[in-house]
Short mmCIF file of C-alpha atoms and ligand atoms in Angstrom, two decimals:
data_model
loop_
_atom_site.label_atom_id
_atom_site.label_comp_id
_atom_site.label_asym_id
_atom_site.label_seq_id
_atom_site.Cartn_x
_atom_site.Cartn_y
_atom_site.Cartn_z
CA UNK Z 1 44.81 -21.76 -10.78
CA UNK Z 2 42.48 -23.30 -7.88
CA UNK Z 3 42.20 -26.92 -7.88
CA UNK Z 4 38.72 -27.13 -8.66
CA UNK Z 5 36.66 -30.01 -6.83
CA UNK Z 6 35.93 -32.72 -9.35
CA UNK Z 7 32.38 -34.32 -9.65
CA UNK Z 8 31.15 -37.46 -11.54
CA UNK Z 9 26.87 -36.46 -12.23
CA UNK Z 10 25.35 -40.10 -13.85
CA UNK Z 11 22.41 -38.99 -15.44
CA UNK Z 12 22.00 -36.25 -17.51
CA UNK Z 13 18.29 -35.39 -17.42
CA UNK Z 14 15.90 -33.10 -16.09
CA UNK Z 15 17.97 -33.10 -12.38
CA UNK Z 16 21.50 -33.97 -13.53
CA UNK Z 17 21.95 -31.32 -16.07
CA UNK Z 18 20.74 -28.71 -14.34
CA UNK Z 19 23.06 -29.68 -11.03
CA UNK Z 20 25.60 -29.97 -13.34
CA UNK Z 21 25.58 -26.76 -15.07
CA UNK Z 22 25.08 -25.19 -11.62
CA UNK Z 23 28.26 -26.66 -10.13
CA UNK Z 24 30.49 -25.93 -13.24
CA UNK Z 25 29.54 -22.60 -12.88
CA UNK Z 26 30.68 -22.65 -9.22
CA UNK Z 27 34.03 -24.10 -8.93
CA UNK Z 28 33.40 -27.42 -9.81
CA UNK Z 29 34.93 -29.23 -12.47
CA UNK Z 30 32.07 -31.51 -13.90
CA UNK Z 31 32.19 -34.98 -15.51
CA UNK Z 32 28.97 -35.56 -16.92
CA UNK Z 33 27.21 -39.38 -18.01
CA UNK Z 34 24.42 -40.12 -19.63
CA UNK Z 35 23.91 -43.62 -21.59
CA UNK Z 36 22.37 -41.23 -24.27
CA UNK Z 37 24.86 -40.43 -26.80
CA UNK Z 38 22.24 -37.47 -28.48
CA UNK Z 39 22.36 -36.35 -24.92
CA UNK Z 40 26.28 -36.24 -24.75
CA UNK Z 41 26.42 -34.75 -28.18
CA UNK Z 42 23.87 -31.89 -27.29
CA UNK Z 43 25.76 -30.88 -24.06
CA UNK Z 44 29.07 -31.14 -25.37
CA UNK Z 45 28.31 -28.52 -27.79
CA UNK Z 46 26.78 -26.11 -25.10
CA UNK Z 47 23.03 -26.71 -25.83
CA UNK Z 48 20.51 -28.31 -24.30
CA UNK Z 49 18.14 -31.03 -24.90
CA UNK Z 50 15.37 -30.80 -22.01
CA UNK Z 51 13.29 -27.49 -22.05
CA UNK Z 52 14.29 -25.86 -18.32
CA UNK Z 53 14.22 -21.85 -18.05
CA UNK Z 54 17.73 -20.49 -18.11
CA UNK Z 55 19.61 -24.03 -18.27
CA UNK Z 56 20.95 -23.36 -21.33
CA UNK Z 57 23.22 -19.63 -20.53
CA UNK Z 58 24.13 -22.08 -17.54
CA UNK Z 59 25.12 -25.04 -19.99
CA UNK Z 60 26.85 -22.80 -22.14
CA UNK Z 61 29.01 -21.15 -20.01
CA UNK Z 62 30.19 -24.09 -18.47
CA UNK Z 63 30.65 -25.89 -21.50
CA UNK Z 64 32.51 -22.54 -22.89
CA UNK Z 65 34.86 -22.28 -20.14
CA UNK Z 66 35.40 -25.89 -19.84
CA UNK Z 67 33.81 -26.91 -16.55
CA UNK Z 68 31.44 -29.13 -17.64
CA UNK Z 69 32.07 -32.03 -20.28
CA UNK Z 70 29.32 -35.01 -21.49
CA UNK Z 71 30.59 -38.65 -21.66
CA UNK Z 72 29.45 -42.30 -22.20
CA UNK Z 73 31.62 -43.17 -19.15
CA UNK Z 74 32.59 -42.29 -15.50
CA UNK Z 75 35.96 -40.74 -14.56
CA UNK Z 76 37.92 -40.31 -11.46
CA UNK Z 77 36.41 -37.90 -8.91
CA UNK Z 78 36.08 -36.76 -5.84
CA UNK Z 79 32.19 -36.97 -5.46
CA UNK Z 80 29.73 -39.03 -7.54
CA UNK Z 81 25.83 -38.41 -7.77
CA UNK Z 82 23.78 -40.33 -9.05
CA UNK Z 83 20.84 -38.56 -10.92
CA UNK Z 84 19.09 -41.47 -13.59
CA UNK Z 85 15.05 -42.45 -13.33
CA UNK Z 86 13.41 -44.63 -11.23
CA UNK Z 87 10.63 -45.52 -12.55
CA UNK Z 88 8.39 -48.27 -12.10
CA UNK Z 89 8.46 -51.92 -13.96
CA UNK Z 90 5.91 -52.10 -16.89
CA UNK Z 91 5.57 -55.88 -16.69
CA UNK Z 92 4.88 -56.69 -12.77
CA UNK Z 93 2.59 -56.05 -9.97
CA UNK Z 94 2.56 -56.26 -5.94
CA UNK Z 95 1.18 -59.67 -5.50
CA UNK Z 96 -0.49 -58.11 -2.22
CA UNK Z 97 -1.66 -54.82 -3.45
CA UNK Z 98 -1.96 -55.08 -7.27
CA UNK Z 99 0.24 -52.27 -7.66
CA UNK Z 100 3.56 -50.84 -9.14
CA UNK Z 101 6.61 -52.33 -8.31
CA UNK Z 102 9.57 -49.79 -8.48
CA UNK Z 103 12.17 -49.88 -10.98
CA UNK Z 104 15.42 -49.42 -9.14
CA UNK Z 105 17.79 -51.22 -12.14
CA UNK Z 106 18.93 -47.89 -13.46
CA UNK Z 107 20.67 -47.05 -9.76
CA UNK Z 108 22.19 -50.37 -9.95
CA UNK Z 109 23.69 -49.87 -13.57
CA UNK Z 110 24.84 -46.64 -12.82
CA UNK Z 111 26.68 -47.76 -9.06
CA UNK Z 112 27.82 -50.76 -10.81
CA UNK Z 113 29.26 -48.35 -13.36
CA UNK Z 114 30.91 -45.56 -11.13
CA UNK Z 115 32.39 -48.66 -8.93
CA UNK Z 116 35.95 -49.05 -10.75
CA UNK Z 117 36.14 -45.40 -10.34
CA UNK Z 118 35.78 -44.86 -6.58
CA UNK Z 119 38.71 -44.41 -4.45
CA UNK Z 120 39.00 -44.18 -0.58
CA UNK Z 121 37.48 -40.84 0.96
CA UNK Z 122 35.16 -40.47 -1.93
CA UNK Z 123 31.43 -39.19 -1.52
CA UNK Z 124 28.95 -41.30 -3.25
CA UNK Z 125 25.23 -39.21 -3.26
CA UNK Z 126 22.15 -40.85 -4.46
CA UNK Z 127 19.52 -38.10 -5.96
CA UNK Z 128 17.46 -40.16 -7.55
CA UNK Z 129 13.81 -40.15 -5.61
CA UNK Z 130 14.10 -43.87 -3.81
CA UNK Z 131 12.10 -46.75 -2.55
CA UNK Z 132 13.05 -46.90 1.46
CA UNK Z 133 16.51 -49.04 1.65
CA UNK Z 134 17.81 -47.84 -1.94
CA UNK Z 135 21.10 -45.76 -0.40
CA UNK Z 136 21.94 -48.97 1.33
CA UNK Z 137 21.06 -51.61 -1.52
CA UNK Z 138 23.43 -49.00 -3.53
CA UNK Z 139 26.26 -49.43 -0.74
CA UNK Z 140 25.73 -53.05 -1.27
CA UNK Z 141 26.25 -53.12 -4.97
CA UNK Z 142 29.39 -51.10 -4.69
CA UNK Z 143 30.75 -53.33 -1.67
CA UNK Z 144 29.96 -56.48 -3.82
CA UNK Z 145 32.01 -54.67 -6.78
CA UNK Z 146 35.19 -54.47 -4.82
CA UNK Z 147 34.63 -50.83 -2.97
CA UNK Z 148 35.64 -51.07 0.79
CA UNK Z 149 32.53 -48.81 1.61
CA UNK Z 150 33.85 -48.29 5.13
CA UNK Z 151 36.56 -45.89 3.10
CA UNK Z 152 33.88 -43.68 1.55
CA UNK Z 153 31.03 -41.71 2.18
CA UNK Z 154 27.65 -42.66 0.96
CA UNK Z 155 24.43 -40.53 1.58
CA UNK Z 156 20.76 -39.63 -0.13
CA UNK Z 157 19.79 -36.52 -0.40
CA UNK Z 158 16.17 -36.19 -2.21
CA UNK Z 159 15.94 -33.47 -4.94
CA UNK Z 160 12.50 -31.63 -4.65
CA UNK Z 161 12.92 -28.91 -7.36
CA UNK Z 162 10.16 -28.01 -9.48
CA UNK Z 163 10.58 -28.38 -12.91
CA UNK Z 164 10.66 -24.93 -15.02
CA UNK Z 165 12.13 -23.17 -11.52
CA UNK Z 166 14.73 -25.67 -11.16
CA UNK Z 167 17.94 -23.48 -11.33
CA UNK Z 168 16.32 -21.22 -8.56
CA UNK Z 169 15.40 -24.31 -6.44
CA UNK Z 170 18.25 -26.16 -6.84
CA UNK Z 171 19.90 -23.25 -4.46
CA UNK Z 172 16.90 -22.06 -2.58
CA UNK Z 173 15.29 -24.88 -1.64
CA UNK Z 174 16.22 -26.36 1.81
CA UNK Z 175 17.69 -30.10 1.58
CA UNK Z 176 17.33 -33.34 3.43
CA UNK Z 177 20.67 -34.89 3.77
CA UNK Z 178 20.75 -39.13 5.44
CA UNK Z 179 23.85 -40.54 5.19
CA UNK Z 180 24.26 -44.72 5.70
CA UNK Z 181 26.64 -43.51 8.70
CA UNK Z 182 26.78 -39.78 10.70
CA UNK Z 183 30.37 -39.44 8.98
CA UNK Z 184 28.17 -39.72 5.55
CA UNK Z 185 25.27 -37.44 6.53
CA UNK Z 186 27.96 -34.97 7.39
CA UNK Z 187 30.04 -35.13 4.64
CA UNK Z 188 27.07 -34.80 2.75
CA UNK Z 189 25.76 -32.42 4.15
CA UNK Z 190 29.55 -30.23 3.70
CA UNK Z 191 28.60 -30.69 0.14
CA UNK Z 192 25.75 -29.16 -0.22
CA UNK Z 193 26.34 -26.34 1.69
CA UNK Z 194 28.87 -25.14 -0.79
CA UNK Z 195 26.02 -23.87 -3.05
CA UNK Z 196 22.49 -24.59 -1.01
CA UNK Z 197 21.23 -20.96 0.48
CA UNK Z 198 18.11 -22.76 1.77
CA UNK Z 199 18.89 -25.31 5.22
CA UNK Z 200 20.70 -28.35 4.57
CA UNK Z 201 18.63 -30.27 7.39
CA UNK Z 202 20.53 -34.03 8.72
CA UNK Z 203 19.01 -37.01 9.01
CA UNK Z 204 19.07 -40.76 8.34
CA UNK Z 205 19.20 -42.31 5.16
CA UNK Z 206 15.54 -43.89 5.40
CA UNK Z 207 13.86 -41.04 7.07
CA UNK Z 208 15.70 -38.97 3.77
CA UNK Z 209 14.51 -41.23 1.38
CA UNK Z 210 10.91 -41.26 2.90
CA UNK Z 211 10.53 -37.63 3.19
CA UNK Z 212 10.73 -37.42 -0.87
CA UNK Z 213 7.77 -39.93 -1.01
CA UNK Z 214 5.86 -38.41 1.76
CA UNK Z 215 5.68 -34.79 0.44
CA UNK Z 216 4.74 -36.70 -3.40
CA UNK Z 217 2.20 -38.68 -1.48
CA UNK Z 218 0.17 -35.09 0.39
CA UNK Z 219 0.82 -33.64 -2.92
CA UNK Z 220 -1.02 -36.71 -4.77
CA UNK Z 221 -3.27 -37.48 -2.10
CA UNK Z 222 -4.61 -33.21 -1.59
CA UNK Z 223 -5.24 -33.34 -5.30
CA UNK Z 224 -6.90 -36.62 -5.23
CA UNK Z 225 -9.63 -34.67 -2.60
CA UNK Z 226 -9.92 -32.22 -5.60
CA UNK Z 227 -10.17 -34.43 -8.62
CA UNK Z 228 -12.85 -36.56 -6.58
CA UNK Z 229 -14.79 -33.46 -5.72
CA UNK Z 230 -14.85 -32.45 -9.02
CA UNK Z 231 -16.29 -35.66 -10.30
CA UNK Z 232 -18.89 -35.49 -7.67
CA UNK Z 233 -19.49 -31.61 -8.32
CA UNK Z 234 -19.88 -32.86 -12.00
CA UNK Z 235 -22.81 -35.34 -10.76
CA UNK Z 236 -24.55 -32.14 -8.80
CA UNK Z 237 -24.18 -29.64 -11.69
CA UNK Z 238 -22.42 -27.86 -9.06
CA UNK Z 239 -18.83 -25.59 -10.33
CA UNK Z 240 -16.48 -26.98 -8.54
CA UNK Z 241 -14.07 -24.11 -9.37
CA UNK Z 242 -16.24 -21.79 -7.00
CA UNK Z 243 -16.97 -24.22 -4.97
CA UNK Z 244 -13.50 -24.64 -3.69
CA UNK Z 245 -13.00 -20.57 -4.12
CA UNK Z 246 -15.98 -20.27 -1.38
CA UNK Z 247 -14.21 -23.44 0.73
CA UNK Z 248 -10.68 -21.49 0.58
CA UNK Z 249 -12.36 -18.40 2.61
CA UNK Z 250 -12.64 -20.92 5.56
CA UNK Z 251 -9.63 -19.72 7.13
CA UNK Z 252 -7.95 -23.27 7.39
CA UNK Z 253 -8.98 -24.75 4.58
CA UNK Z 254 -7.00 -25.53 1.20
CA UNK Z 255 -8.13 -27.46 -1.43
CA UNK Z 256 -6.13 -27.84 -4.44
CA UNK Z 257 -7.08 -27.34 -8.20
CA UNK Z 258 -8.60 -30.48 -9.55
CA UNK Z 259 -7.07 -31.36 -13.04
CA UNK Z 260 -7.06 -34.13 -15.78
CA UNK Z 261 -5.68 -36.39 -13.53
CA UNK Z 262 -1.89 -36.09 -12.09
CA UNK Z 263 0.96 -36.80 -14.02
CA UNK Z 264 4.90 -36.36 -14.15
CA UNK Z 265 7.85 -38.43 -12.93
CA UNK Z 266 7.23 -37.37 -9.56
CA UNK Z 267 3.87 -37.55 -7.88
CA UNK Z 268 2.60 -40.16 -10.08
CA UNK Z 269 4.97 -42.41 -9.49
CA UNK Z 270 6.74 -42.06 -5.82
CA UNK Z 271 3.44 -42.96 -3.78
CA UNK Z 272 3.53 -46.42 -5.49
CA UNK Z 273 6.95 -47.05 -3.85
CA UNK Z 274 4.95 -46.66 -0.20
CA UNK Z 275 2.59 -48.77 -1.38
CA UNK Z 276 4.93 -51.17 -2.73
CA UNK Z 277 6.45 -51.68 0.48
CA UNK Z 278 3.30 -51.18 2.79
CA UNK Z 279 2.12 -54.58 2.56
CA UNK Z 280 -1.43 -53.13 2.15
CA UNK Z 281 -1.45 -50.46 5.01
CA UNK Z 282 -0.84 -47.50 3.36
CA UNK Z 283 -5.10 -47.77 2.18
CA UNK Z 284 -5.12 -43.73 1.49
CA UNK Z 285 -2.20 -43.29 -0.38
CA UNK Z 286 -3.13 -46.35 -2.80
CA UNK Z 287 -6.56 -44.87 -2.93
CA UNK Z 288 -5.23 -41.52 -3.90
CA UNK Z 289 -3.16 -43.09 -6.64
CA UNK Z 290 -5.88 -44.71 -7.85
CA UNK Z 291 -8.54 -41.87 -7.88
CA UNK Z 292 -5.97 -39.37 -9.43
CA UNK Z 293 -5.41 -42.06 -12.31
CA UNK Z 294 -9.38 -42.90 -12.74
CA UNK Z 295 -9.67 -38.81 -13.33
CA UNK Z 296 -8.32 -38.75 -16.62
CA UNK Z 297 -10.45 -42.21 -17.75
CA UNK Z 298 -13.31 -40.07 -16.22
CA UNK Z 299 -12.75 -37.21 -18.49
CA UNK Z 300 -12.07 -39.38 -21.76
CA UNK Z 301 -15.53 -40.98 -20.85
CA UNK Z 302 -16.94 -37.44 -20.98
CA UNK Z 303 -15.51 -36.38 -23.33
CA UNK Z 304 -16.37 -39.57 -25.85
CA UNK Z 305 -20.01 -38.83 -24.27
CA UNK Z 306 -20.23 -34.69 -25.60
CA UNK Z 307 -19.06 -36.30 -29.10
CA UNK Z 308 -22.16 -38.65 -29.36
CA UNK Z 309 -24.33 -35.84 -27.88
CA UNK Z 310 -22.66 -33.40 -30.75
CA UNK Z 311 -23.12 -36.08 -33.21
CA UNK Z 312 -27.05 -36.18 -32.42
CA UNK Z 313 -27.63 -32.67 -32.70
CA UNK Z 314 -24.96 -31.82 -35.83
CA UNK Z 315 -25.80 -35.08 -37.80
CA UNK Z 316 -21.84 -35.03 -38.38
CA UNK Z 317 -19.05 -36.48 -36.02
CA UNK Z 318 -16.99 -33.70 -34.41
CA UNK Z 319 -13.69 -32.58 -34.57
CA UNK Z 320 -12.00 -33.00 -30.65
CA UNK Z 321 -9.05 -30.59 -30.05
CA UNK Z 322 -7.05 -31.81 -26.93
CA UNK Z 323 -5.24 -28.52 -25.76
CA UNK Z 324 -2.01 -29.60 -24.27
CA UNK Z 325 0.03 -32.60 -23.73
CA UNK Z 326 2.28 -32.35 -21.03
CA UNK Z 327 1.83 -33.52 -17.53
CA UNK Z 328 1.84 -29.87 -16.44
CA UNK Z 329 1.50 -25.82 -17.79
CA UNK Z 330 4.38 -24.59 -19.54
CA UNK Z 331 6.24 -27.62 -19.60
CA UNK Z 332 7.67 -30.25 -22.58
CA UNK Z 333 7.49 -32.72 -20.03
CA UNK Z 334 5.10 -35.90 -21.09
CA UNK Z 335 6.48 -38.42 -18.49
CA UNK Z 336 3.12 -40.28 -17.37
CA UNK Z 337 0.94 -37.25 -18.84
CA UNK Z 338 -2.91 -37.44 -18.10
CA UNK Z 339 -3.31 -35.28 -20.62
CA UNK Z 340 -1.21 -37.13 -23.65
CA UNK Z 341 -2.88 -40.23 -21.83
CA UNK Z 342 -6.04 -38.97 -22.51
CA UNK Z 343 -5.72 -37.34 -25.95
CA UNK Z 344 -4.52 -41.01 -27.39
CA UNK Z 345 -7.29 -42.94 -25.88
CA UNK Z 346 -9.71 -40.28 -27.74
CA UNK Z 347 -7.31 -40.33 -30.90
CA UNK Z 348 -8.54 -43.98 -31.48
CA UNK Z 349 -11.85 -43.34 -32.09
CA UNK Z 350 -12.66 -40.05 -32.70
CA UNK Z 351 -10.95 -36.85 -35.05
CA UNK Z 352 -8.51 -35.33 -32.98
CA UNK Z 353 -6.55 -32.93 -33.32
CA UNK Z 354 -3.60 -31.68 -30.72
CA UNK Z 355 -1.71 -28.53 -29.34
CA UNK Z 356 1.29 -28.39 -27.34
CA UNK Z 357 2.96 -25.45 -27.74
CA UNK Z 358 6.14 -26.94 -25.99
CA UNK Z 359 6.90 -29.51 -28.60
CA UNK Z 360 6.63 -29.79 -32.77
CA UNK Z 361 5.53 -33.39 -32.75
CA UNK Z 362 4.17 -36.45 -31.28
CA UNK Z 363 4.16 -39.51 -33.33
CA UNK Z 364 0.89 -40.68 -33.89
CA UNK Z 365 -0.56 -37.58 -32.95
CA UNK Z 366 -1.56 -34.58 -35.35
CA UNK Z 367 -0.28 -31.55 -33.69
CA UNK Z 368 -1.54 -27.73 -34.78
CA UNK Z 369 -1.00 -24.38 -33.70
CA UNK Z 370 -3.29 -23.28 -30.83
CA UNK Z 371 -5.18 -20.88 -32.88
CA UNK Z 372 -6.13 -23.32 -35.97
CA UNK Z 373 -7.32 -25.49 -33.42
CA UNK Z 374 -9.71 -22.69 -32.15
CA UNK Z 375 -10.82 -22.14 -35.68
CA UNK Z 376 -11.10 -25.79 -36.80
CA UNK Z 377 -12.36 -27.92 -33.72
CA UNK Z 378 -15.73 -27.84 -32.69
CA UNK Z 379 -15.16 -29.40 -29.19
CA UNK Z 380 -12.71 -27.38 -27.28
CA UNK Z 381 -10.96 -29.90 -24.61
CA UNK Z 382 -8.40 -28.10 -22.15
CA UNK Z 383 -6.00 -30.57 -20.63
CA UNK Z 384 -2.94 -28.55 -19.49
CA UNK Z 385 -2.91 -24.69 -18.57
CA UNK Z 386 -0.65 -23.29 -20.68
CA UNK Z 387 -0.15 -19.38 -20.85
CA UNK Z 388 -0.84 -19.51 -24.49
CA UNK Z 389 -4.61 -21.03 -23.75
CA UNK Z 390 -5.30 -18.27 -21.37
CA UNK Z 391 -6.69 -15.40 -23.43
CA UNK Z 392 -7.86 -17.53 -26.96
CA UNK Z 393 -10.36 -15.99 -29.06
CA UNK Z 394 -12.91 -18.72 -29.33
CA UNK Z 395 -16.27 -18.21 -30.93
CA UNK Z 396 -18.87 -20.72 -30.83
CA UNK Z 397 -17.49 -23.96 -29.82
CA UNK Z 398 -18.14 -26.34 -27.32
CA UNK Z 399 -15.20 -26.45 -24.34
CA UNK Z 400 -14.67 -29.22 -21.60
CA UNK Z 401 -12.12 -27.27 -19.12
CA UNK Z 402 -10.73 -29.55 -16.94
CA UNK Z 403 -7.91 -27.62 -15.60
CA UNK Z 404 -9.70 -24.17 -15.23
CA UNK Z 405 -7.51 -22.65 -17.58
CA UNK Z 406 -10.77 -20.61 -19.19
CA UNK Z 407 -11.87 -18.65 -16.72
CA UNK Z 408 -8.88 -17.95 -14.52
N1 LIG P 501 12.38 -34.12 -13.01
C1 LIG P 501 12.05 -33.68 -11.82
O1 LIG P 501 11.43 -32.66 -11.70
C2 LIG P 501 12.49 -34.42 -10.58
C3 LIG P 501 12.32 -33.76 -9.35
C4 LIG P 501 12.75 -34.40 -8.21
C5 LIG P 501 13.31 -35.67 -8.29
N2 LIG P 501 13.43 -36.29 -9.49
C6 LIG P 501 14.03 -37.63 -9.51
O2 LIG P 501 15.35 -37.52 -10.03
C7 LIG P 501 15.67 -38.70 -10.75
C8 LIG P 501 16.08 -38.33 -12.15
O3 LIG P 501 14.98 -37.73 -12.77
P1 LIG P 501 15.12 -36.90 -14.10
O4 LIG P 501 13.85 -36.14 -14.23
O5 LIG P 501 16.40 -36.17 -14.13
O6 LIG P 501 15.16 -38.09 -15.18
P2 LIG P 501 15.55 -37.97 -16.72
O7 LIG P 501 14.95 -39.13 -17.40
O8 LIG P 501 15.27 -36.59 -17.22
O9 LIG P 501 17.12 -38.13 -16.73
C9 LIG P 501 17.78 -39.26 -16.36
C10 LIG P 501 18.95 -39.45 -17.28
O10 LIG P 501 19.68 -40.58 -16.80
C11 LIG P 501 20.19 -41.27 -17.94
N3 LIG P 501 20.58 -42.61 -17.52
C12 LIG P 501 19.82 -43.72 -17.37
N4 LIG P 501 20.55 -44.74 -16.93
C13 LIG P 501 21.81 -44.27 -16.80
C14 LIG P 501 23.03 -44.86 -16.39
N5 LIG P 501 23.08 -46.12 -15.99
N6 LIG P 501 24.14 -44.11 -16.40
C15 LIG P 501 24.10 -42.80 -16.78
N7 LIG P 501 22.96 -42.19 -17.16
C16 LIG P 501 21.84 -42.92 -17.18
C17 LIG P 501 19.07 -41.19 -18.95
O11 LIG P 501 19.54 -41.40 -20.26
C18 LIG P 501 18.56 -39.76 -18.72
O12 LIG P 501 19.19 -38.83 -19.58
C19 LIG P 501 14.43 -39.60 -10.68
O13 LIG P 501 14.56 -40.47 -9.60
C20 LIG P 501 13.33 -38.61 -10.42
O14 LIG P 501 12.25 -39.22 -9.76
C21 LIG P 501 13.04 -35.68 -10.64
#
């Protein structure tokens, strides 16, 4: 039998599952970590416990054939990847810019934790979306753990996959590859070439880890431009929906759909880490940040204002159904949500009920079926659009679409 290429994935989530199952289905034997022992459980019985199209044939076949195995800790191997959040701390702000400050602790847990496991000519890949200087604060922790890092091989290489497509991404898409040293990037690079059809593109390690934040940051900041004009289209009584149809014919222009606001692990989160480190010059991105976060406080303000305008004509306080929770269509994702943002600021005042068709239930939350809230609500308040809203038979109620799910 072919000795198969062992790999050590720390992190078990949304990006470490998926690569996981991928490369036990392609001639790698897998090690899998997660500090989540539900998580461990889940996969080491061949299911799955993130919603991703197709991840779970993947999971299962690897886990059938014995490729892939969950565990509470690392193992021997001859590449490690790191794959665990960053997100940003809850309890501290930028001094300078009164923003986020990232969250990089779960990289240093997991390198502290892989570090009595590495052995000379090993390749040590960071995956995780990263403040500038992460891959080499990484290399530090492992040096001050007892590696010698000049005997392995230590690179970032962004994931950019987009969640419910992620086992077609994770080969199509082309990848950015910066290793701390050129024998890194290459070796690195070697690696992913052995199941990337899209370009594996070389670089260094802090132009890698700033092209993940730049293409979060023109994704945040484009929809920004949207979610502002759509505040000021609200002002004009003008639809901003045709609006930016009529814009789009201009042969260079391309506005984006406004929304709720922007949410996710991803967009929401990585400009921050520019700003973080941008000592107050990076004015747009911050401003984007903010604007896409005041959108969904804009539309619970709205919405709180159709309730007292129902409650005048009806003589009777109405009942709000928030239609979808998670951050974006056909997702069970909720990780900084507008929309779950928004539907708990309304729950605290007003009747709410809520659909998400993705998940069963939310605590705190009263969750229904899609169609009872059609028949039960009488304000109609489209967050997220999922399939399942797009052709509801809904009679005499009053709708707030933020996300254009309606009339698309
Ligand atoms: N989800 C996406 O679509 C996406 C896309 C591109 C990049 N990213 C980035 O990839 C990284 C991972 O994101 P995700 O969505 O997979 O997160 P996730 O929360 O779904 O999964 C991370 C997993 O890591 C585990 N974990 C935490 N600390 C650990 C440790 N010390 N050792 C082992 N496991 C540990 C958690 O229990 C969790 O299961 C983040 O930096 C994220 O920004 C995510």
């Amino acid at each position: 039998m072919k000795n198969k290429r062992k790999i050590c994935i720390m992190g078990m989530g949304y990006i470490g599952l998926p690569t996981a199952a991928l490369l036990a289905n392609r001639d790698y034997q897998v090690h899998g970590v997660d500090i989540n022992q539900h998580a461990i459980d889940t996969i080491n019985r061949g299911e799955i416990h993130i919603v991703e199209p197709e991840l779970d044939t993947f999971v299962r076949s690897a886990v059938q054939s014995g490729s892939l195995t969950a565990n509470i800790n690392p193992a021997e191997s001859d590449i490690f990847m790191i794959a665990v959040p960053t997100p940003f701390h809850a309890d501290k702000l930028n001094e300078v810019t009164n923003s986020p400050i990232p969250n990089v602790d779960y990289i240093v847990d997991a390198t502290k934790k892989i570090a009595p496991y590495v052995r000379p000519g090993n390749l040590i890949l960071l995956e995780s979306t990263s403040p500038v200087g992460t891959t080499n604060m990484m290399a530090d922790v492992l040096k001050m753990e007892g590696v010698d890092i000049d005997s392995v091989f230590i690179a970032h290489s962004p994931e950019r996959v987009l969640p419910g497509h992620i086992m077609r991404e994770l080969i199509e898409n082309d990848r950015v590859v910066g290793g701390i040293n050129n024998d890194s990037t290459e070796k690195a690079a070697e690696f992913y070439r052995t199941f990337v059809e899209g370009e594996v593109l070389e670089t260094t390690v802090k132009t890698a880890e700033m092209t993940k934040l730049t293409e979060n940051s023109f994704r945040d900041v484009n929809i920004a431009f949207a979610n502002e004009l759509s505040m000021l289209c609200d002002d004009m009584d003008i639809d901003v929906r045709e609006l930016i149809s009529l814009a789009n014919r201009h042969p260079r222009v391309n506005v984006l759909n406004p929304g709720c606001g922007v949410g996710g692990h991803c967009i929401s989160v990585d400009p921050w880490f520019i700003v973080d480190s941008a000592n107050g010059k990076a004015k747009m991105i911050e401003q984007a940040r903010r604007t896409n976060d005041y959108k969904a406080d804009w539309v619970v303000e709205k919405v709180k204002n159709m309730t007292l305008q129902f409650e005048r004509d009806n003589n009777k306080a109405p009942k709000v159904a928030c239609m979808g929770l998670a951050f974006k269509p056909d997702i069970d994702d909720l990780r900084e949500s507008p929309a779950l943002h928004i539907t708990q600021e309304l729950n605290k005042k007003l009747d709410v009920i809520a659909v998400e068709p993705n998940i069963q239930d939310f605590q705190g939350l009263k969750l229904v079926h899609y169609d009872d809230a059609c028949n039960s609500a009488d304000i109609l308040v489209f967050l997220v659009a999922h399939k399942q809203f797009k052709n509801l038979d809904i009679v005499n109620k009053q709708i707030f679409d933020t996300c254009g799910v309606i009339n698309d």
